mmCIF file with all atom_site columns, C-alpha atoms in Angstrom:
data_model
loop_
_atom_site.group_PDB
_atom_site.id
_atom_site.type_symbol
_atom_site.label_atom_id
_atom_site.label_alt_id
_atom_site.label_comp_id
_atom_site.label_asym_id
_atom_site.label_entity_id
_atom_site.label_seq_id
_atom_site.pdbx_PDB_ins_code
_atom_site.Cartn_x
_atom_site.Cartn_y
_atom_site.Cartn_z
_atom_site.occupancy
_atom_site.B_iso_or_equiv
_atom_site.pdbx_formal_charge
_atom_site.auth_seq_id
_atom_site.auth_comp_id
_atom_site.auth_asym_id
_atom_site.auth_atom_id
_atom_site.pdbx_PDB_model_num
ATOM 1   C CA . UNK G 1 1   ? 147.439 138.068 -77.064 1.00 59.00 ? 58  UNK G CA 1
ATOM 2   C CA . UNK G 1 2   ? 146.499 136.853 -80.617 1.00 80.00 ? 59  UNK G CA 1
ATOM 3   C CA . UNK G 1 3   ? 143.408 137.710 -82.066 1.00 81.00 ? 60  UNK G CA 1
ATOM 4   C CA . UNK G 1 4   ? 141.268 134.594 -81.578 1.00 83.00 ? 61  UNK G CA 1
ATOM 5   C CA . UNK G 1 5   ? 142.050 134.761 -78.120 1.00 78.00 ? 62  UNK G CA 1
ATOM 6   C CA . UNK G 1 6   ? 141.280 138.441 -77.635 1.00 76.00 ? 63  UNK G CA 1
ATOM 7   C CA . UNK G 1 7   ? 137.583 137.465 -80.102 1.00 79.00 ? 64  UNK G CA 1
ATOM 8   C CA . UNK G 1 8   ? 136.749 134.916 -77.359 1.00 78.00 ? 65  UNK G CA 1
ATOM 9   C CA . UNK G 1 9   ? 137.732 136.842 -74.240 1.00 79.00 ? 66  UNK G CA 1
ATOM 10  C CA . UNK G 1 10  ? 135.770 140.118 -75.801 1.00 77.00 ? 67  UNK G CA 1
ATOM 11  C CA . UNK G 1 11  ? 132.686 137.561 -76.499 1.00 77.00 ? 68  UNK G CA 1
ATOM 12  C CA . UNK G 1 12  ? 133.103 135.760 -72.930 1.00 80.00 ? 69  UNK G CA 1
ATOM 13  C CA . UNK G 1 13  ? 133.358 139.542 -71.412 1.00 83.00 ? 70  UNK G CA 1
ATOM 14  C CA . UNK G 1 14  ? 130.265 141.442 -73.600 1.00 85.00 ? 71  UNK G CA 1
ATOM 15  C CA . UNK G 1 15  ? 128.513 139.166 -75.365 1.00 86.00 ? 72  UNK G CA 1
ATOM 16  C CA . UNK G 1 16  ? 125.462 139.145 -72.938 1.00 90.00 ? 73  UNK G CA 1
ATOM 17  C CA . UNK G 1 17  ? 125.320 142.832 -72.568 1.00 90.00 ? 74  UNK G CA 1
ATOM 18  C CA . UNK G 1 18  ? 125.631 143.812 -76.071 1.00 89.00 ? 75  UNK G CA 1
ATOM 19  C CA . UNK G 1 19  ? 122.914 141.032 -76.628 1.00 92.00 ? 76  UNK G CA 1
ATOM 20  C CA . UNK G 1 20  ? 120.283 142.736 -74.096 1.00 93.00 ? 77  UNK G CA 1
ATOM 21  C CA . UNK G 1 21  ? 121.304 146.170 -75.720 1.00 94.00 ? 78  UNK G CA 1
ATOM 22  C CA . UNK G 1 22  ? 120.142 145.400 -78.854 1.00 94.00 ? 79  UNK G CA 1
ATOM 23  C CA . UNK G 1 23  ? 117.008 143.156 -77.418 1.00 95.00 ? 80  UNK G CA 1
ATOM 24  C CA . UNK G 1 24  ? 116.095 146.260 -75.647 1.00 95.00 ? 81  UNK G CA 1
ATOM 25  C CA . UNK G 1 25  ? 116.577 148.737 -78.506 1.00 96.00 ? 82  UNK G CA 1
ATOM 26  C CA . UNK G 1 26  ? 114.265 146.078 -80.897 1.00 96.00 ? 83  UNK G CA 1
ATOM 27  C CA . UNK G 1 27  ? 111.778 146.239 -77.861 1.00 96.00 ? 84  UNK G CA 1
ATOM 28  C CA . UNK G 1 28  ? 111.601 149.954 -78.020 1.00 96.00 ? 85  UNK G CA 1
ATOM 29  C CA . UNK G 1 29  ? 111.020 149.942 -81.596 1.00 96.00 ? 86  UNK G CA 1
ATOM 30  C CA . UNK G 1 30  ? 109.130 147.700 -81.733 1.00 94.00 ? 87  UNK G CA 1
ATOM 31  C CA . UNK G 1 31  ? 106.953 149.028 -78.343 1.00 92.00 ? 88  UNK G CA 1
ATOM 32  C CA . UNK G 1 32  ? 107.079 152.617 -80.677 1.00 92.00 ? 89  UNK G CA 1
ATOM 33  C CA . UNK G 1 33  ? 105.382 150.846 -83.646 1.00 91.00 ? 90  UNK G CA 1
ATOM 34  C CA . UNK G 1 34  ? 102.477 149.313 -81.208 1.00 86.00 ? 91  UNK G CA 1
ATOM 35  C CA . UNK G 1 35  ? 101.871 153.216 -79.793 1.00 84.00 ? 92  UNK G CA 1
ATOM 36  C CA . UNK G 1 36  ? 101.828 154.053 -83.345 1.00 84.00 ? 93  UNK G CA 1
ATOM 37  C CA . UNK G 1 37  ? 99.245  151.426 -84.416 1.00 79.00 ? 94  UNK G CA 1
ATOM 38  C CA . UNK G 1 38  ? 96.971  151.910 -81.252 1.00 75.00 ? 95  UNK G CA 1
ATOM 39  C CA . UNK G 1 39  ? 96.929  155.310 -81.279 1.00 76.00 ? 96  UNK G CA 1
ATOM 40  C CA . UNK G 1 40  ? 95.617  155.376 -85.199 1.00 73.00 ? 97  UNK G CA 1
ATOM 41  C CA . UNK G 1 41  ? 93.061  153.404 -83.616 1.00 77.00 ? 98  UNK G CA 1
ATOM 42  C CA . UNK G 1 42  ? 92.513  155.568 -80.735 1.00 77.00 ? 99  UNK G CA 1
ATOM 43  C CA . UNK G 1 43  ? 89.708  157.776 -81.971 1.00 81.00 ? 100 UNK G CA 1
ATOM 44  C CA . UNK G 1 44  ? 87.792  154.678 -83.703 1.00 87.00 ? 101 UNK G CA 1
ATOM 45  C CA . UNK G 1 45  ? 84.798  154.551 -82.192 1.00 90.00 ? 102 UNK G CA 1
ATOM 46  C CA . UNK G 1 46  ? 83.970  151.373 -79.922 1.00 89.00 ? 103 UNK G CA 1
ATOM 47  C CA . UNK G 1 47  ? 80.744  149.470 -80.485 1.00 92.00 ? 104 UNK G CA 1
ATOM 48  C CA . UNK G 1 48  ? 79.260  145.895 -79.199 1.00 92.00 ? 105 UNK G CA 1
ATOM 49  C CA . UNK G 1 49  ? 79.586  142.963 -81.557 1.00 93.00 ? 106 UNK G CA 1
ATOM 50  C CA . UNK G 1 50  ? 77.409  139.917 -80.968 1.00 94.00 ? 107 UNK G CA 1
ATOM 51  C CA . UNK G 1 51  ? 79.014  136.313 -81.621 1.00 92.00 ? 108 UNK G CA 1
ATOM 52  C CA . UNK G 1 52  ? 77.472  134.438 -84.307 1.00 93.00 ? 109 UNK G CA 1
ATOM 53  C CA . UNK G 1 53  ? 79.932  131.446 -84.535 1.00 90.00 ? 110 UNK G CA 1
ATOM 54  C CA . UNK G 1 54  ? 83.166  129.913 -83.060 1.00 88.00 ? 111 UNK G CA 1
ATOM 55  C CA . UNK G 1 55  ? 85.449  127.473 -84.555 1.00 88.00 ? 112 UNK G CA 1
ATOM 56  C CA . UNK G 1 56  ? 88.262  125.920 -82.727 1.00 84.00 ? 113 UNK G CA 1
ATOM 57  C CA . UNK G 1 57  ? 91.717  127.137 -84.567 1.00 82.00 ? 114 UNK G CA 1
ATOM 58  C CA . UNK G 1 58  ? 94.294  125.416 -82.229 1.00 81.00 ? 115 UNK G CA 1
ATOM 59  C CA . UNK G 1 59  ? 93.610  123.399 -79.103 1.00 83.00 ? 116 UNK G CA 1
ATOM 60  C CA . UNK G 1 60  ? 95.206  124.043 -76.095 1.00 80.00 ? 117 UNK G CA 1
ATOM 61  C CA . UNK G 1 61  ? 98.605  122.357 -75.714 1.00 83.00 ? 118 UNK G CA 1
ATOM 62  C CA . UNK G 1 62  ? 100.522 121.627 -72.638 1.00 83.00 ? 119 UNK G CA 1
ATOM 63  C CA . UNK G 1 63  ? 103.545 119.182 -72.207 1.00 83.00 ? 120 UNK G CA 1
ATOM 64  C CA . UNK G 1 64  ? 105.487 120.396 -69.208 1.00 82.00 ? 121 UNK G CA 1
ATOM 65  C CA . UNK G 1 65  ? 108.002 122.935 -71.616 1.00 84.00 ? 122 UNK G CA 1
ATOM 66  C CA . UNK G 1 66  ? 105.749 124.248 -73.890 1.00 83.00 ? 123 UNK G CA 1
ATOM 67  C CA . UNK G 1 67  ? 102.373 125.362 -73.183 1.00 83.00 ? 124 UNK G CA 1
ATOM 68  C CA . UNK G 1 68  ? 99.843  127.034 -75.720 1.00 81.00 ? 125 UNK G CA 1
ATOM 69  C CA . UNK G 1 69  ? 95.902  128.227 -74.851 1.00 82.00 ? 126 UNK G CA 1
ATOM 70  C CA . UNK G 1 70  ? 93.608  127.282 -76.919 1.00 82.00 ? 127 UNK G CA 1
ATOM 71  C CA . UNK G 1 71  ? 92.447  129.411 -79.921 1.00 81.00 ? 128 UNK G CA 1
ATOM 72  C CA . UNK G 1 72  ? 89.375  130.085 -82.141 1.00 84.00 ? 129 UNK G CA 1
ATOM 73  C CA . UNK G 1 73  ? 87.785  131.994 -84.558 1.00 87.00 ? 130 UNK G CA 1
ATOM 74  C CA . UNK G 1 74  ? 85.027  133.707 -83.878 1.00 88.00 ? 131 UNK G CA 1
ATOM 75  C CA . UNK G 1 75  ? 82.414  135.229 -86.333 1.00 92.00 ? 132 UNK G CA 1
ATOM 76  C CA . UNK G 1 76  ? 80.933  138.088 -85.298 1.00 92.00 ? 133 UNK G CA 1
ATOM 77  C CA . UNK G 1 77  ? 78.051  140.441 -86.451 1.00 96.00 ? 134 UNK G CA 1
ATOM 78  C CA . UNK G 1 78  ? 77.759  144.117 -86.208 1.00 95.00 ? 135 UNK G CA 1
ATOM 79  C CA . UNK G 1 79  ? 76.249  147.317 -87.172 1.00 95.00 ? 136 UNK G CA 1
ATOM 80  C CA . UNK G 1 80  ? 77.637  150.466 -87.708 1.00 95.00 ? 137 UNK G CA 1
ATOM 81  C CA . UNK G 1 81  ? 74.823  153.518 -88.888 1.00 93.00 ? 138 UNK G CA 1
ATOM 82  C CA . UNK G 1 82  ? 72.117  150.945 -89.387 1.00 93.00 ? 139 UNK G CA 1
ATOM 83  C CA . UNK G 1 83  ? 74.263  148.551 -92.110 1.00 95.00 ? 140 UNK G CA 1
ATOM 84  C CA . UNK G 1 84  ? 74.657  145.173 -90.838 1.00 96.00 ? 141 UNK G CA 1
ATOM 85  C CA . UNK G 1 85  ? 78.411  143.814 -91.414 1.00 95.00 ? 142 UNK G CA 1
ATOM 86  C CA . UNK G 1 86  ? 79.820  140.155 -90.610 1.00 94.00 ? 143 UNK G CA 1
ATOM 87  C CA . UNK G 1 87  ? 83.079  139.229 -89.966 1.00 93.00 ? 144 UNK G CA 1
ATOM 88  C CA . UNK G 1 88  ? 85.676  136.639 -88.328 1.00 90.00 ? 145 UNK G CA 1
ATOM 89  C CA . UNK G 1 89  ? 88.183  137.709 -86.010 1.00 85.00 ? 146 UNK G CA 1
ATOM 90  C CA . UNK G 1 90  ? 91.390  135.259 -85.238 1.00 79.00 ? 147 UNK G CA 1
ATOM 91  C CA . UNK G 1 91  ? 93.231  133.684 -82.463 1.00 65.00 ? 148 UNK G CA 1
ATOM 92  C CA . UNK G 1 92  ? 90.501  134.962 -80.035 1.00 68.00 ? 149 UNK G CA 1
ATOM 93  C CA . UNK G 1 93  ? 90.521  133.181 -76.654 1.00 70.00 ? 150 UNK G CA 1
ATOM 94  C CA . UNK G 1 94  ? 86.702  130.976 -76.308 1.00 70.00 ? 151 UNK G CA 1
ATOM 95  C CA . UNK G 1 95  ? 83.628  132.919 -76.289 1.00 81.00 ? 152 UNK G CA 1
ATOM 96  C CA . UNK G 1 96  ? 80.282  131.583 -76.802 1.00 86.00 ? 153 UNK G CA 1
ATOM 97  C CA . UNK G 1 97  ? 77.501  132.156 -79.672 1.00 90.00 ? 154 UNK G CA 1
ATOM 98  C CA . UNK G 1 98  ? 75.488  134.708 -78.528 1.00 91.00 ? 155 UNK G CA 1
ATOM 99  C CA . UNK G 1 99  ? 77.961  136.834 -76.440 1.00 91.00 ? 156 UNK G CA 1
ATOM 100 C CA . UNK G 1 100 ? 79.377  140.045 -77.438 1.00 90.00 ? 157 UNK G CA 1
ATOM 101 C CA . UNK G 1 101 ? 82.415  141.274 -77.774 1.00 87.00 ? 158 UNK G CA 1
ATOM 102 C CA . UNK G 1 102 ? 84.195  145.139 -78.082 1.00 87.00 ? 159 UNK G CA 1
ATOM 103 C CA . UNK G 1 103 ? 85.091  145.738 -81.431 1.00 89.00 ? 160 UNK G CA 1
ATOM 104 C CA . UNK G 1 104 ? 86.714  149.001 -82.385 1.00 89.00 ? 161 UNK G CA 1
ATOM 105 C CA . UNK G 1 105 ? 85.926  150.336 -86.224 1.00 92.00 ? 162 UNK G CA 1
ATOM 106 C CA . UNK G 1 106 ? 87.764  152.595 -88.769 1.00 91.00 ? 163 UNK G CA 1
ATOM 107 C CA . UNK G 1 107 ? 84.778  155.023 -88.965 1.00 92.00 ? 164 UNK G CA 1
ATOM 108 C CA . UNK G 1 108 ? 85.902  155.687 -93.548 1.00 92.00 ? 165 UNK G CA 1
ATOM 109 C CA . UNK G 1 109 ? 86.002  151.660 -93.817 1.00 93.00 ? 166 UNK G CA 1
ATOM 110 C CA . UNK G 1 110 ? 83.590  150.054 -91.185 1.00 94.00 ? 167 UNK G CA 1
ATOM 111 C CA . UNK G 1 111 ? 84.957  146.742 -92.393 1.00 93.00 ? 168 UNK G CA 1
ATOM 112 C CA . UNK G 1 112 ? 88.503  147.858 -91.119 1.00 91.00 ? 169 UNK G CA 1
ATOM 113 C CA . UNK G 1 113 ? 87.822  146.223 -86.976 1.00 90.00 ? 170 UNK G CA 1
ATOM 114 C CA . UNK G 1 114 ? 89.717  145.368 -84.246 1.00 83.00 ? 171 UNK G CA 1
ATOM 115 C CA . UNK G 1 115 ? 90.468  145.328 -80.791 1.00 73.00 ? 172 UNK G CA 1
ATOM 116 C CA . UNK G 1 116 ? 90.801  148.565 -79.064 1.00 64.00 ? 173 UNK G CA 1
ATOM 117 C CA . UNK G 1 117 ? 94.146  148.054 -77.545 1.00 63.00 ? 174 UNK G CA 1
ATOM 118 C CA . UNK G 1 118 ? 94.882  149.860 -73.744 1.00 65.00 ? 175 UNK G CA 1
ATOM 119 C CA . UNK G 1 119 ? 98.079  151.598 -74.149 1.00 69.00 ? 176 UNK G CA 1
ATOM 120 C CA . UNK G 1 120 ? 99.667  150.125 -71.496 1.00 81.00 ? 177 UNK G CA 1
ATOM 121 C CA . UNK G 1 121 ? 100.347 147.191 -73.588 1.00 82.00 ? 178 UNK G CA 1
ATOM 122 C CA . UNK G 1 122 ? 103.135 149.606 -76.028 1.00 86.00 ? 179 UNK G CA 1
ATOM 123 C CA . UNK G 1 123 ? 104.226 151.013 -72.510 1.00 89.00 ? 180 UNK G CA 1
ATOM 124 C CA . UNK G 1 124 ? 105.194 147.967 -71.222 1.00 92.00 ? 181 UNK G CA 1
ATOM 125 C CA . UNK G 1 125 ? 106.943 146.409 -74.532 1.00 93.00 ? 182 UNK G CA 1
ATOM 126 C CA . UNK G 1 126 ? 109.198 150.018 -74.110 1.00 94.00 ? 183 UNK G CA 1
ATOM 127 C CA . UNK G 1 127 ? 109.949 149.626 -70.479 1.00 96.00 ? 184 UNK G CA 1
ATOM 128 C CA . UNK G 1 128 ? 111.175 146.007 -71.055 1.00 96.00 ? 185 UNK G CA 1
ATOM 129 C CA . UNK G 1 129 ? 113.492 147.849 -73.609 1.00 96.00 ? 186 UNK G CA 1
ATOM 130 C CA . UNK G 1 130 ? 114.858 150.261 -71.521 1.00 96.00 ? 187 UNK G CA 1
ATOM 131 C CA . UNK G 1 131 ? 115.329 147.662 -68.864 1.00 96.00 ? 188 UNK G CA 1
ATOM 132 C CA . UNK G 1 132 ? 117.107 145.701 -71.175 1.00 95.00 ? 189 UNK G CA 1
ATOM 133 C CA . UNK G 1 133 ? 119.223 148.273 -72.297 1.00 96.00 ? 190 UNK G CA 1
ATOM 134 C CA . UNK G 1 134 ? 120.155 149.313 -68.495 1.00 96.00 ? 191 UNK G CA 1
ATOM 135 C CA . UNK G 1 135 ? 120.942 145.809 -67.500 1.00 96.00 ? 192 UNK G CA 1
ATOM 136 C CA . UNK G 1 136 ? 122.912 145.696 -70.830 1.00 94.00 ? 193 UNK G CA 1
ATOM 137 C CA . UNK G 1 137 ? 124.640 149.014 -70.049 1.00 94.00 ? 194 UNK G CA 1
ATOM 138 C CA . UNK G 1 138 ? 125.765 147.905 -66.249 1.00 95.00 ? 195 UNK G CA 1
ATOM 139 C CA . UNK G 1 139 ? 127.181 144.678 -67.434 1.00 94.00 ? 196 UNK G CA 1
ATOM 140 C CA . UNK G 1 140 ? 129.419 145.877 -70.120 1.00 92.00 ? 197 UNK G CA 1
ATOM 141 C CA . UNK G 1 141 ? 130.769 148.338 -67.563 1.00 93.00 ? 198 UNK G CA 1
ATOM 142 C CA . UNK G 1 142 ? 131.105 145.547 -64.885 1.00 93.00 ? 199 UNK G CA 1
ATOM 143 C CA . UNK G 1 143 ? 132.681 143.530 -66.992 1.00 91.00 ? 200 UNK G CA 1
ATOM 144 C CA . UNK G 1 144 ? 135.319 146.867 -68.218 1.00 90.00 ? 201 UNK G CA 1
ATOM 145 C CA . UNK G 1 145 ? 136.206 147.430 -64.658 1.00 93.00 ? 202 UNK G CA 1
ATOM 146 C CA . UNK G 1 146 ? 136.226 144.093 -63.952 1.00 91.00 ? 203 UNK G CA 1
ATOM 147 C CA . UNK G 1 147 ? 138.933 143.653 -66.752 1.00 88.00 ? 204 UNK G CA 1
ATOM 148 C CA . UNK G 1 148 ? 140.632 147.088 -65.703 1.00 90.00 ? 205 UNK G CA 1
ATOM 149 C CA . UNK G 1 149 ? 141.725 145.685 -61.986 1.00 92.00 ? 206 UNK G CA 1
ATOM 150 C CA . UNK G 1 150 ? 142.424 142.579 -63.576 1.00 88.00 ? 207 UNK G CA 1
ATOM 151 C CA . UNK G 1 151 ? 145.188 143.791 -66.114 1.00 87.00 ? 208 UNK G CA 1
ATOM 152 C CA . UNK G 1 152 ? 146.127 146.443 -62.849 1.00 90.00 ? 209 UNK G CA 1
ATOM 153 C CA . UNK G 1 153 ? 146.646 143.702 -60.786 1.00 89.00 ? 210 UNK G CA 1
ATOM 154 C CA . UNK G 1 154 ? 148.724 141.710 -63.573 1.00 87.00 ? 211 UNK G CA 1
ATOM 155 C CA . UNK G 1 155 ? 150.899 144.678 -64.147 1.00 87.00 ? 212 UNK G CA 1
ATOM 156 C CA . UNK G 1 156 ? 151.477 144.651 -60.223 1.00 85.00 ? 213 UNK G CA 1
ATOM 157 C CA . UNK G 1 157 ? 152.572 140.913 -60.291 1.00 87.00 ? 214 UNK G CA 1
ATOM 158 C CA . UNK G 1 158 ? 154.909 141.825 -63.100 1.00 85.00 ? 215 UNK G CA 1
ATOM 159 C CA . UNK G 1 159 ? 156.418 144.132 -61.601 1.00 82.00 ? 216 UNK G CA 1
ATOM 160 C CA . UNK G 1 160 ? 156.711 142.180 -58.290 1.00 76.00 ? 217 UNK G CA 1
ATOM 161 C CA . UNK G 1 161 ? 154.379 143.714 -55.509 1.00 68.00 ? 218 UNK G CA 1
ATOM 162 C CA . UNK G 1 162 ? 151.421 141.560 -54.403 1.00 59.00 ? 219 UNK G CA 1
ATOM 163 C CA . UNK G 1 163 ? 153.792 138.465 -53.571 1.00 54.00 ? 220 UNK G CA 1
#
């Protein structure tokens, strides 16, 4: 078998399940980085914002393949140990003047806010991973067994059984 021919029959054969492999190992990473970043956030404390202004960023969007909600900005105001701060937070989903909001705050830089994140959000973005990797895992073996009673079976023929 020349080599172009054994390239596309290794790329027919794995491609897909070294592809989820290495989806699901970015996933975990990436799912590790999000635990990271929510748990420095973890001990911030959690106070009420109040809305003092919304701006639309994107409008919703919605053509039978591709469908986006729509955005805004939202200004917000706030007061951490009796000093009043103001701020805007991004791509927020449409709240109204007047409403509050859960901010979290980095208690050494009150201007530092955010959204306290549930950590089910890294745990999920992990388990996708390792799902990924699994599925990846049982495919390339399916397809190695698969290709192992294939060349069995050829050697067979060869040698003239199975006729």
């Amino acid at each position: 078998m020349n080599m172009i021919n054994r390239i596309a029959k290794f790329s027919r054969d794995y491609s897909f399940g070294s592809g989820v492999i290495v989806f699901g190992i970015i996933a975990i990473i990436f799912g590790i980085m999000a635990f990271k970043w929510n748990n420095a956030r973890l001990d911030y404390p959690i106070i009420e914002a109040e809305v003092t202004g919304v701006a639309l960023e994107q409008e919703a969007y919605d053509d039978g393949d591709t469908h986006y909600d729509a955005t805004y900005t939202v200004d917000i105001k706030y007061s951490v140990d009796g000093q009043e701060y103001e701020a805007k937070l991004n791509d927020q989903p449409e709240i109204k003047v007047g409403e509050t909001t859960r901010i979290d705050y980095n208690p050494s830089d009150p201007t530092d806010i955010g959204y306290h994140q549930a950590a089910w959000f890294p745990a999920i973005i992990i388990a996708v991973g390792v799902l990924g990797i699994v599925i990846g895992i049982v495919n390339i073996v399916k397809n190695r067994n698969k290709n192992i009673k294939l060349k069995k079976q050829e050697e067979e023929w060869k040698n003239g059984k199975n006729l």
